[in-house]
Amino acid sequence: MRIFDPHIHMTSRTTDDYRAMYDAGVRALVEPSFWLGQPRTSPASFFDYFDALLGWEPFRASQYGIAHHCTLALNPKEANDPRCTPVLDALPRYLVKDGVVAVGEIGYDSMTPAEDHALAAQLQLAADHGLPALVHTPHRDKLAGLHRTIDVIRESNLPPEHVLLDHLNETTVKAAADSGCWAGFSIYPDTKMDEDRMVTILRNHGTEKMIVNSAADWGKSDPLKTRKVADAMLKAGFTEDDVDQVLWRNPVAFYGQSGRLQLDVPAPDQLHEGNSILRGGE
Amino acid sequence: MLKSRKELDAELGGAARAWLDEALAEAAHDAATPDLPGPYTSPPWELRYAAAGRHCGPEHADSVRSLLLVEARAPLSSVTRLYEQGTAAERRAVLLTLHRLDLGDTALPLVEDALRANDTRLVAAAVGPYAADHLDPHAWRHAVLKCLFTEVPVAAVARLDDRARGDAELARMLSDFAEERTAAGRAVPEDLRTVLGHVRRIRAGSTTPGTSPSSRLRSSRGGPIPRGVAETPESLRDEGVPAPCDAPHQTPRPIRP
């Protein structure tokens, strides 16, 4: 079974997670830039983070036979902080990088005017760079937030098939699907979605343009949720081809619109003398 | 291995060749007008630099980026910006090209940055001809040791034979490293023997250092590596043991296979 986790924050995870993900079948992932839990205070803090998503983290992933790509953006929460908004001016020089397969995560947190501006500006950046966009839907007031998000997308120069609406659930899946965008679901241990609810949604709405991710990060989360959804799908009677479509071909098709996916990462070598990752000084 | 423009022209398809022609022309043009309008603005050829692999194929990205740097006669400001704002692959191409640019030793901070990295692609690119020409002895020895630690093949180290020859301090570092590995029950990298071989090779026209047996060094196959005068630790030299080039004429003992 081959799995593509289209949304996972590996900078917050350990090398044990990489190994477990490889063992579970994960061969590719996309790491969206996001809020670190601790607010940033300057654009330079973003730049170091972006550099890590384009440098160290892909190297770390490659040690475990996993292809690593990223999406870059000013996230919705920090779009409200004037100390951070100059990041928007610097994004063009990052969006030309090979490892960047979308603009994201963008979208709404509290639905403020500053978030309106950042969302519209970054949808335009995606259109300018021939990139799709990963759009986070808000955790609070989600359905209203989704409608407002879809309105902004309609007014943008980015076609809906270049947009992935993420963190959807039973209450938002229909409006998202009707918009023509791709539908993303984050499977969490307690919040957002679980694997059995995900199976029910797939049964009711089909597998086309449906994307499942773990969204694992520094919170209570599980980087193996993609595999658990695959297993739940098979148990519920979906075919292996259905699983391959949702867990591999759909995310490949969505991010492949960037023209930048490179999925041929060699299998991991034997563990490096017992170390889980190469080190310069141990 | 970096390819020349002629070699690239022979291998690239029509669209890629046309893209490369335009990119090189932009780079040459920007070389004449280096001023930038703002802190986040890059000249067009620098944006091409990032996209080289997508237009010419990932296997040619290093060569194309290197050609762009040379054609732009990239000054330190450009080289530094491209390195600091670059992906790992973009940084690698900068490192591989430094010796082809007229930078003197001013780009050493970039090499030092790469040698602090644990990304082996960067470490390997950092120990090329530029490092051989400009790294001071201490930094160069640590670069060699870092290659051994991170299993970057020492074949990547430019002019290894020349710089290692007769370097007693390098030999001491290697022997300490081997001892530490042996104490931990871990294999000593085969490449350590390669470097040691270069240390012991004799500078043309100089006298031949002697050897003395020692069980301190053990190869990964378990056999002792004889300890020559060429590896004399500083501490022993203080006690009257001669440094490599001061050694009396003796026949060197070959390293066991």
Coordinates of C-alpha atoms in Angstrom, one line a residue:
Chain A
M1 CA 0.0 0.0 0.0
R2 CA 1.4 3.4 -0.9
I3 CA 0.3 6.4 1.0
F4 CA 0.7 10.2 0.4
D5 CA 0.1 12.3 3.5
P6 CA -0.9 15.7 1.9
H7 CA -0.8 17.7 5.2
I8 CA 1.6 16.9 8.0
H9 CA 3.9 19.2 10.1
M10 CA 7.1 17.1 10.3
T11 CA 9.2 19.8 11.9
S12 CA 7.1 19.0 15.0
R13 CA 7.7 15.2 14.8
T14 CA 10.5 12.9 15.6
T15 CA 12.6 10.6 13.4
D16 CA 10.7 7.6 15.0
D17 CA 7.6 9.0 13.3
Y18 CA 9.4 9.0 9.9
R19 CA 10.3 5.4 10.4
A20 CA 6.8 4.4 11.5
M21 CA 5.3 6.3 8.6
Y22 CA 7.6 4.5 6.1
D23 CA 6.7 1.2 7.7
A24 CA 3.0 2.0 7.4
G25 CA 3.4 2.7 3.7
V26 CA 3.9 6.5 3.6
R27 CA 6.2 7.3 0.7
A28 CA 5.4 11.0 0.1
L29 CA 4.1 13.9 2.1
V30 CA 3.5 17.6 2.0
E31 CA 4.4 19.9 4.9
P32 CA 2.4 23.1 4.9
S33 CA 3.8 26.1 6.7
F34 CA 1.7 27.0 9.8
W35 CA 1.6 28.6 13.2
L36 CA 4.3 27.2 15.5
G37 CA 2.3 27.5 18.7
Q38 CA 4.6 30.3 19.8
P39 CA 3.9 33.5 17.9
R40 CA 6.6 34.8 15.6
T41 CA 7.8 38.3 16.0
S42 CA 9.5 39.1 12.6
P43 CA 9.6 38.0 9.0
A44 CA 13.1 36.6 9.6
S45 CA 11.6 33.9 11.8
F46 CA 9.4 32.9 8.9
F47 CA 12.4 32.8 6.6
D48 CA 14.3 30.4 8.8
Y49 CA 11.2 28.2 8.9
F50 CA 10.7 28.3 5.2
D51 CA 14.4 27.4 4.7
A52 CA 14.0 24.4 7.0
L53 CA 11.0 23.2 4.9
L54 CA 13.2 23.5 1.8
G55 CA 16.4 22.2 3.2
W56 CA 16.8 20.2 6.4
E57 CA 13.3 18.6 6.5
P58 CA 13.5 17.1 3.0
F59 CA 16.9 15.8 3.9
R60 CA 15.6 14.2 7.1
A61 CA 12.6 12.7 5.2
S62 CA 14.9 11.3 2.5
Q63 CA 16.8 9.3 5.1
Y64 CA 13.6 7.4 5.6
G65 CA 12.7 7.0 1.9
I66 CA 9.9 9.6 2.0
A67 CA 9.6 12.3 -0.6
H68 CA 9.1 15.7 1.1
H69 CA 7.4 18.8 -0.4
C70 CA 6.0 21.9 1.2
T71 CA 3.5 24.6 0.9
L72 CA 4.5 28.1 2.0
A73 CA 2.4 31.1 3.1
L74 CA 1.7 33.6 5.8
N75 CA -0.7 31.5 8.0
P76 CA -4.2 32.9 8.9
K77 CA -3.5 33.5 12.5
E78 CA -0.3 35.5 12.0
A79 CA -1.9 37.4 9.1
N80 CA -3.3 39.5 11.9
D81 CA 0.1 40.5 13.3
P82 CA 1.6 43.6 11.6
R83 CA 5.1 42.4 12.7
C84 CA 4.6 39.4 10.4
T85 CA 2.7 40.7 7.4
P86 CA 5.9 41.8 5.5
V87 CA 6.3 38.1 4.8
L88 CA 3.8 38.6 2.0
D89 CA 6.4 40.8 0.2
A90 CA 9.0 38.1 0.4
L91 CA 6.9 35.1 -0.6
P92 CA 7.5 35.5 -4.4
R93 CA 11.1 34.6 -4.0
Y94 CA 10.2 31.4 -2.1
L95 CA 7.3 30.4 -4.4
V96 CA 9.8 29.8 -7.2
K97 CA 11.6 27.0 -5.3
D98 CA 11.5 23.4 -6.6
G99 CA 10.1 21.9 -3.4
V100 CA 7.1 24.2 -3.2
V101 CA 4.0 22.5 -4.5
A102 CA 1.3 25.0 -3.3
V103 CA 0.6 28.2 -1.5
G104 CA -0.6 27.4 2.0
E105 CA -1.9 27.1 4.6
I106 CA -4.0 30.2 3.9
G107 CA -7.6 31.0 4.8
Y108 CA -9.5 32.2 7.8
D109 CA -8.9 31.9 11.6
S110 CA -11.1 34.7 13.1
M111 CA -12.4 36.2 9.8
T112 CA -10.8 39.6 10.2
P113 CA -10.1 42.2 7.5
A114 CA -6.4 41.4 7.8
E115 CA -7.2 37.8 7.0
D116 CA -9.4 38.9 4.1
H117 CA -6.4 40.8 2.7
A118 CA -3.9 38.0 3.2
L119 CA -6.2 35.3 1.7
A120 CA -6.9 37.3 -1.4
A121 CA -3.3 38.4 -1.9
Q122 CA -2.0 34.8 -1.5
L123 CA -4.6 33.4 -3.9
Q124 CA -3.3 35.9 -6.4
L125 CA 0.3 34.8 -5.7
A126 CA -0.8 31.2 -6.3
A127 CA -2.3 32.2 -9.6
D128 CA 0.8 34.2 -10.6
H129 CA 3.1 31.3 -9.9
G130 CA 1.1 28.5 -11.4
L131 CA 0.6 26.9 -8.0
P132 CA -2.5 25.4 -6.4
A133 CA -3.6 26.6 -2.9
L134 CA -4.1 24.8 0.3
V135 CA -6.9 26.6 2.2
H136 CA -7.4 26.0 5.9
T137 CA -11.0 26.3 7.0
P138 CA -11.6 27.9 10.4
H139 CA -12.1 25.8 13.5
R140 CA -14.5 28.2 15.0
D141 CA -17.7 29.2 13.1
K142 CA -16.6 26.7 10.4
L143 CA -19.6 26.7 8.0
A144 CA -19.8 30.5 7.9
G145 CA -16.1 30.6 7.4
L146 CA -16.3 28.1 4.6
H147 CA -18.9 30.1 2.7
R148 CA -16.8 33.2 3.1
T149 CA -13.7 31.3 1.9
I150 CA -15.5 30.0 -1.2
D151 CA -16.7 33.6 -2.0
V152 CA -13.2 34.9 -1.9
I153 CA -12.0 32.0 -4.1
R154 CA -14.7 32.7 -6.6
E155 CA -13.5 36.3 -6.8
S156 CA -9.9 35.3 -7.3
N157 CA -8.0 34.4 -10.4
L158 CA -7.4 30.8 -9.2
P159 CA -9.8 28.2 -10.6
P160 CA -11.5 26.1 -7.9
E161 CA -9.8 22.9 -9.1
H162 CA -6.6 24.5 -8.0
V163 CA -7.9 24.8 -4.5
L164 CA -7.9 22.2 -1.7
L165 CA -10.3 23.1 1.1
D166 CA -9.0 21.4 4.3
H167 CA -10.2 20.4 7.7
L168 CA -13.7 19.6 6.4
N169 CA -16.3 17.6 8.2
E170 CA -19.9 16.4 7.8
T171 CA -21.3 19.9 8.1
T172 CA -19.0 21.4 5.4
V173 CA -18.4 18.6 2.9
K174 CA -21.3 19.3 0.6
A175 CA -20.7 23.0 0.2
A176 CA -17.0 22.3 -0.4
A177 CA -17.7 19.7 -3.0
D178 CA -20.3 21.9 -4.7
S179 CA -17.7 24.7 -5.0
G180 CA -15.6 22.6 -7.4
C181 CA -12.6 22.6 -5.0
W182 CA -10.9 19.5 -3.7
A183 CA -12.1 18.3 -0.3
G184 CA -9.5 17.7 2.5
F185 CA -10.2 15.9 5.8
S186 CA -7.8 15.9 8.8
I187 CA -8.1 12.8 10.9
Y188 CA -7.3 13.5 14.6
P189 CA -7.4 11.4 17.7
D190 CA -10.1 13.4 19.4
T191 CA -11.0 16.5 17.3
K192 CA -11.7 17.3 13.7
M193 CA -12.5 13.9 12.2
D194 CA -12.0 10.2 13.0
E195 CA -11.4 7.3 10.6
D196 CA -14.9 5.8 10.9
R197 CA -16.6 9.1 10.3
M198 CA -14.3 9.6 7.3
V199 CA -15.4 6.2 5.9
T200 CA -19.0 7.3 6.2
I201 CA -18.3 10.5 4.4
L202 CA -16.5 8.6 1.6
R203 CA -19.5 6.2 1.4
N204 CA -21.9 9.1 1.1
H205 CA -19.9 11.5 -1.2
G206 CA -17.7 9.1 -3.2
T207 CA -13.9 9.1 -3.5
E208 CA -13.4 11.6 -6.3
K209 CA -11.4 14.8 -5.3
M210 CA -11.4 13.5 -1.7
I211 CA -8.2 13.9 0.2
V212 CA -7.3 12.5 3.6
N213 CA -4.4 13.7 5.9
S214 CA -3.2 13.3 9.4
A215 CA -2.4 17.0 9.9
A216 CA -0.1 15.7 12.7
D217 CA 1.7 18.5 14.5
W218 CA 2.8 19.5 18.0
G219 CA -0.7 18.9 19.3
K220 CA -2.4 15.6 20.2
S221 CA -2.2 14.0 16.8
D222 CA -1.2 10.8 15.0
P223 CA 1.1 10.6 11.9
L224 CA -0.3 7.2 11.1
K225 CA -3.9 8.3 10.7
T226 CA -3.7 8.1 6.9
R227 CA -2.9 4.3 7.2
K228 CA -5.7 3.9 9.8
V229 CA -8.2 5.4 7.3
A230 CA -6.9 3.1 4.6
D231 CA -7.4 0.1 6.9
A232 CA -10.9 1.3 7.9
M233 CA -11.8 1.8 4.2
L234 CA -10.8 -1.8 3.4
K235 CA -12.7 -3.1 6.5
A236 CA -15.8 -1.3 5.3
G237 CA -15.7 -2.8 1.9
F238 CA -13.8 -0.3 -0.2
T239 CA -11.4 -1.8 -2.7
E240 CA -7.7 -1.4 -2.8
D241 CA -8.1 0.7 -5.8
D242 CA -10.4 3.0 -3.9
V243 CA -7.8 3.3 -1.1
D244 CA -5.1 4.0 -3.7
Q245 CA -7.2 6.7 -5.2
V246 CA -7.9 8.5 -1.9
L247 CA -4.5 8.0 -0.2
W248 CA -2.2 8.3 -3.2
R249 CA -3.6 9.3 -6.6
N250 CA -5.8 12.1 -5.4
P251 CA -3.1 14.1 -3.6
V252 CA -0.7 13.4 -6.4
A253 CA -3.2 14.8 -8.9
F254 CA -3.9 17.9 -6.8
Y255 CA -0.3 18.8 -5.9
G256 CA 0.9 17.6 -9.3
Q257 CA -0.8 20.6 -10.8
S258 CA 2.3 22.5 -9.6
G259 CA 4.5 20.5 -12.0
R260 CA 7.0 20.1 -9.2
L261 CA 6.3 16.8 -7.6
Q262 CA 9.3 14.5 -7.5
L263 CA 8.3 11.2 -6.0
D264 CA 11.3 9.0 -6.8
V265 CA 13.1 9.0 -3.5
P266 CA 15.3 6.0 -3.0
A267 CA 14.5 3.5 -0.3
P268 CA 16.2 4.2 3.0
D269 CA 19.6 2.6 3.5
Q270 CA 20.3 0.4 6.4
L271 CA 20.2 2.4 9.6
H272 CA 23.4 4.4 9.9
E273 CA 25.4 2.5 12.4
G274 CA 22.5 2.3 14.7
N275 CA 21.7 6.0 14.5
S276 CA 18.3 7.1 13.4
I277 CA 19.7 10.0 11.4
L278 CA 23.2 11.0 10.2
R279 CA 24.8 13.4 12.6
G280 CA 27.7 15.7 12.3
G281 CA 29.0 15.4 15.8
E282 CA 26.8 12.9 17.5
Chain B
M1 CA 30.3 16.6 -12.3
L2 CA 29.5 20.1 -13.7
K3 CA 28.9 20.2 -17.5
S4 CA 30.0 22.9 -19.8
R5 CA 27.6 24.9 -21.9
K6 CA 28.7 23.0 -25.0
E7 CA 27.9 19.7 -23.3
L8 CA 24.5 21.0 -22.1
D9 CA 23.6 22.3 -25.5
A10 CA 24.2 18.8 -26.8
E11 CA 22.0 17.2 -24.2
L12 CA 19.2 19.6 -23.7
G13 CA 16.0 19.7 -25.8
G14 CA 15.0 22.7 -27.9
A15 CA 12.8 24.4 -25.3
A16 CA 15.3 23.9 -22.5
R17 CA 18.2 25.2 -24.7
A18 CA 16.2 28.3 -25.5
W19 CA 15.4 28.8 -21.9
L20 CA 19.1 28.5 -21.0
D21 CA 20.1 30.9 -23.7
E22 CA 17.6 33.5 -22.3
A23 CA 18.7 32.9 -18.8
L24 CA 22.4 33.2 -19.6
A25 CA 21.7 36.4 -21.5
E26 CA 19.8 37.8 -18.5
A27 CA 22.7 36.9 -16.2
A28 CA 25.2 38.6 -18.4
H29 CA 23.0 41.7 -18.6
D30 CA 22.5 41.8 -14.8
A31 CA 26.2 41.5 -14.3
A32 CA 26.4 45.0 -15.8
T33 CA 23.6 46.4 -13.6
P34 CA 23.9 44.9 -10.1
D35 CA 21.7 47.4 -8.2
L36 CA 18.4 46.2 -6.7
P37 CA 15.3 48.3 -6.1
G38 CA 14.4 46.7 -2.7
P39 CA 15.4 44.2 0.0
Y40 CA 13.0 41.4 -1.3
T41 CA 13.7 42.0 -5.0
S42 CA 15.9 39.7 -7.0
P43 CA 17.2 40.2 -10.5
P44 CA 15.5 38.0 -13.1
W45 CA 18.5 35.7 -13.5
E46 CA 18.3 34.8 -9.8
L47 CA 14.7 33.7 -10.2
R48 CA 15.9 31.6 -13.2
Y49 CA 18.5 30.1 -10.9
A50 CA 15.8 28.7 -8.7
A51 CA 13.8 27.3 -11.6
A52 CA 16.8 25.7 -13.5
G53 CA 15.9 22.1 -12.7
R54 CA 12.3 22.5 -13.8
H55 CA 13.3 23.8 -17.2
C56 CA 16.5 21.9 -17.9
G57 CA 15.9 18.7 -15.9
P58 CA 16.9 18.0 -12.3
E59 CA 20.0 16.2 -13.5
H60 CA 21.3 19.4 -15.1
A61 CA 20.3 21.8 -12.4
D62 CA 23.8 22.0 -10.8
S63 CA 25.5 22.7 -14.2
V64 CA 22.9 25.3 -15.3
R65 CA 23.0 27.1 -12.0
S66 CA 26.8 27.1 -12.1
L67 CA 26.8 28.5 -15.6
L68 CA 24.5 31.3 -14.5
L69 CA 26.7 32.3 -11.7
V70 CA 29.8 32.4 -13.9
E71 CA 27.9 34.2 -16.7
A72 CA 26.6 36.8 -14.2
R73 CA 30.1 37.2 -12.8
A74 CA 28.3 36.9 -9.6
P75 CA 29.7 39.2 -6.9
L76 CA 29.8 38.3 -3.3
S77 CA 26.5 40.0 -2.6
S78 CA 24.7 37.8 -5.2
V79 CA 26.4 34.6 -4.2
T80 CA 25.6 35.2 -0.5
R81 CA 22.0 36.0 -1.3
L82 CA 21.6 33.0 -3.4
Y83 CA 23.1 30.8 -0.8
E84 CA 21.3 32.2 2.2
Q85 CA 17.9 32.3 0.4
G86 CA 18.5 29.0 -1.4
T87 CA 17.1 25.5 -1.0
A88 CA 19.7 22.9 -0.2
A89 CA 20.1 22.2 -4.0
E90 CA 20.6 25.9 -4.8
R91 CA 23.1 26.2 -2.0
R92 CA 25.0 23.2 -3.3
A93 CA 25.3 24.8 -6.7
V94 CA 26.8 27.9 -5.1
L95 CA 29.3 25.9 -3.2
L96 CA 30.3 23.9 -6.3
T97 CA 31.0 27.1 -8.2
L98 CA 32.9 29.3 -5.8
H99 CA 36.3 28.4 -7.2
R100 CA 35.2 29.6 -10.6
L101 CA 34.3 33.1 -9.4
D102 CA 36.6 35.9 -8.7
L103 CA 35.9 36.1 -4.9
G104 CA 39.3 35.5 -3.3
D105 CA 38.6 34.2 0.2
T106 CA 35.6 36.4 0.8
A107 CA 33.0 33.6 0.4
L108 CA 34.6 31.5 3.1
P109 CA 31.6 32.2 5.5
L110 CA 29.4 30.3 3.1
V111 CA 31.7 27.3 3.2
E112 CA 31.9 27.5 6.9
D113 CA 28.1 27.6 7.1
A114 CA 27.8 24.5 4.9
L115 CA 30.3 22.6 7.0
R116 CA 28.2 23.3 10.1
A117 CA 25.2 21.7 8.4
N118 CA 24.4 18.0 8.8
D119 CA 22.9 17.8 5.3
T120 CA 25.5 15.6 3.6
R121 CA 24.8 17.1 0.2
L122 CA 26.0 20.4 1.6
V123 CA 29.0 19.0 3.4
A124 CA 30.1 17.2 0.2
A125 CA 29.8 20.3 -1.9
A126 CA 31.7 22.4 0.7
V127 CA 34.9 20.5 0.5
G128 CA 35.7 21.3 -3.1
P129 CA 38.5 23.3 -4.7
Y130 CA 37.5 26.5 -3.0
A131 CA 37.8 25.0 0.5
A132 CA 41.1 23.4 -0.6
D133 CA 42.4 26.8 -1.6
H134 CA 41.1 28.9 1.3
L135 CA 40.2 27.0 4.5
D136 CA 42.7 27.4 7.2
P137 CA 44.3 24.2 8.6
H138 CA 42.1 23.9 11.6
A139 CA 38.8 24.3 9.7
W140 CA 40.1 22.0 6.9
R141 CA 41.0 19.2 9.3
H142 CA 37.5 19.5 10.9
A143 CA 36.0 19.4 7.4
V144 CA 37.8 16.1 6.7
L145 CA 36.8 14.7 10.0
K146 CA 33.2 15.7 9.4
C147 CA 33.2 13.8 6.1
L148 CA 34.3 10.7 8.1
F149 CA 31.6 11.3 10.7
T150 CA 28.8 11.8 8.2
E151 CA 30.0 9.2 5.7
V152 CA 30.6 11.7 2.9
P153 CA 33.2 9.9 0.8
V154 CA 36.5 11.6 1.2
A155 CA 36.8 11.4 -2.6
A156 CA 34.7 14.6 -2.5
V157 CA 37.6 16.4 -0.7
A158 CA 39.5 18.4 -3.3
R159 CA 43.3 18.1 -3.1
L160 CA 43.1 15.8 -0.2
D161 CA 46.5 14.2 -0.9
D162 CA 48.2 17.6 -1.2
R163 CA 46.7 19.1 2.0
A164 CA 46.8 16.0 4.1
R165 CA 50.4 15.0 3.4
G166 CA 52.6 15.2 6.5
D167 CA 49.8 16.8 8.6
A168 CA 50.6 15.4 12.0
E169 CA 47.7 17.2 13.7
L170 CA 45.2 15.6 11.2
A171 CA 46.8 12.2 12.0
R172 CA 46.3 12.8 15.7
M173 CA 42.6 13.7 15.1
L174 CA 42.2 10.6 13.0
S175 CA 43.8 8.3 15.5
D176 CA 41.7 9.8 18.4
F177 CA 38.6 9.3 16.3
A178 CA 39.5 5.7 15.5
E179 CA 40.2 5.1 19.2
E180 CA 36.9 6.5 20.2
R181 CA 35.1 4.3 17.7
T182 CA 37.0 1.3 18.7
A183 CA 36.3 1.9 22.4
A184 CA 32.6 2.1 21.5
G185 CA 32.8 -1.2 19.7
R186 CA 32.0 0.5 16.4
A187 CA 33.7 0.2 13.1
V188 CA 36.3 2.7 12.0
P189 CA 35.3 4.1 8.6
E190 CA 37.4 2.7 5.8
D191 CA 37.9 6.2 4.5
L192 CA 39.9 7.0 7.6
R193 CA 42.6 4.7 6.3
T194 CA 42.4 6.5 3.0
V195 CA 43.1 9.9 4.6
L196 CA 45.8 8.4 6.8
G197 CA 47.5 7.1 3.6
H198 CA 47.6 10.6 2.2
V199 CA 49.0 11.9 5.5
R200 CA 51.8 9.4 5.3
R201 CA 52.6 9.9 1.7
I202 CA 55.9 11.8 1.3
R203 CA 56.2 15.2 -0.1
A204 CA 58.3 15.1 -3.3
G205 CA 61.9 15.7 -2.5
S206 CA 61.5 15.4 1.3
T207 CA 62.8 12.7 3.5
T208 CA 60.8 9.6 4.3
P209 CA 59.1 9.5 7.7
G210 CA 59.6 6.4 9.8
T211 CA 57.0 4.3 11.4
S212 CA 56.5 2.7 14.8
P213 CA 54.1 -0.1 15.5
S214 CA 51.0 0.6 17.5
S215 CA 47.9 -1.2 18.4
R216 CA 46.1 2.0 19.2
L217 CA 44.6 2.2 15.8
R218 CA 42.4 -0.7 14.6
S219 CA 40.8 -0.9 11.3
S220 CA 37.2 -1.8 10.9
R221 CA 38.4 -5.3 10.1
G222 CA 40.0 -5.6 13.4
G223 CA 43.7 -5.4 12.4
P224 CA 46.0 -2.9 13.9
I225 CA 46.9 0.1 11.8
P226 CA 50.6 0.8 12.3
R227 CA 51.2 4.2 13.8
G228 CA 53.8 6.1 11.9
V229 CA 55.8 9.2 12.8
A230 CA 53.6 11.0 10.3
E231 CA 50.8 10.6 12.9
T232 CA 52.8 11.8 15.8
P233 CA 50.5 13.5 18.2
E234 CA 51.5 17.0 19.4
S235 CA 51.8 15.7 22.9
L236 CA 54.4 13.1 21.9
R237 CA 56.3 15.6 19.8
D238 CA 56.7 17.8 22.9
E239 CA 58.5 14.8 24.3
G240 CA 61.1 14.7 21.6
V241 CA 59.3 12.6 19.0
P242 CA 59.9 14.3 15.6
A243 CA 57.2 15.7 13.5
P244 CA 56.7 14.2 10.0
C245 CA 59.0 16.2 7.9
D246 CA 61.7 16.2 10.6
A247 CA 61.7 12.5 10.8
P248 CA 64.9 10.5 10.1
H249 CA 65.0 8.6 6.8
Q250 CA 63.1 5.3 7.2
T251 CA 61.0 3.2 4.9
P252 CA 57.3 3.7 5.5
R253 CA 55.3 0.7 6.5
P254 CA 52.3 0.2 4.3
I255 CA 48.8 0.3 5.9
R256 CA 47.4 -3.2 6.1
P257 CA 44.5 -3.9 3.8

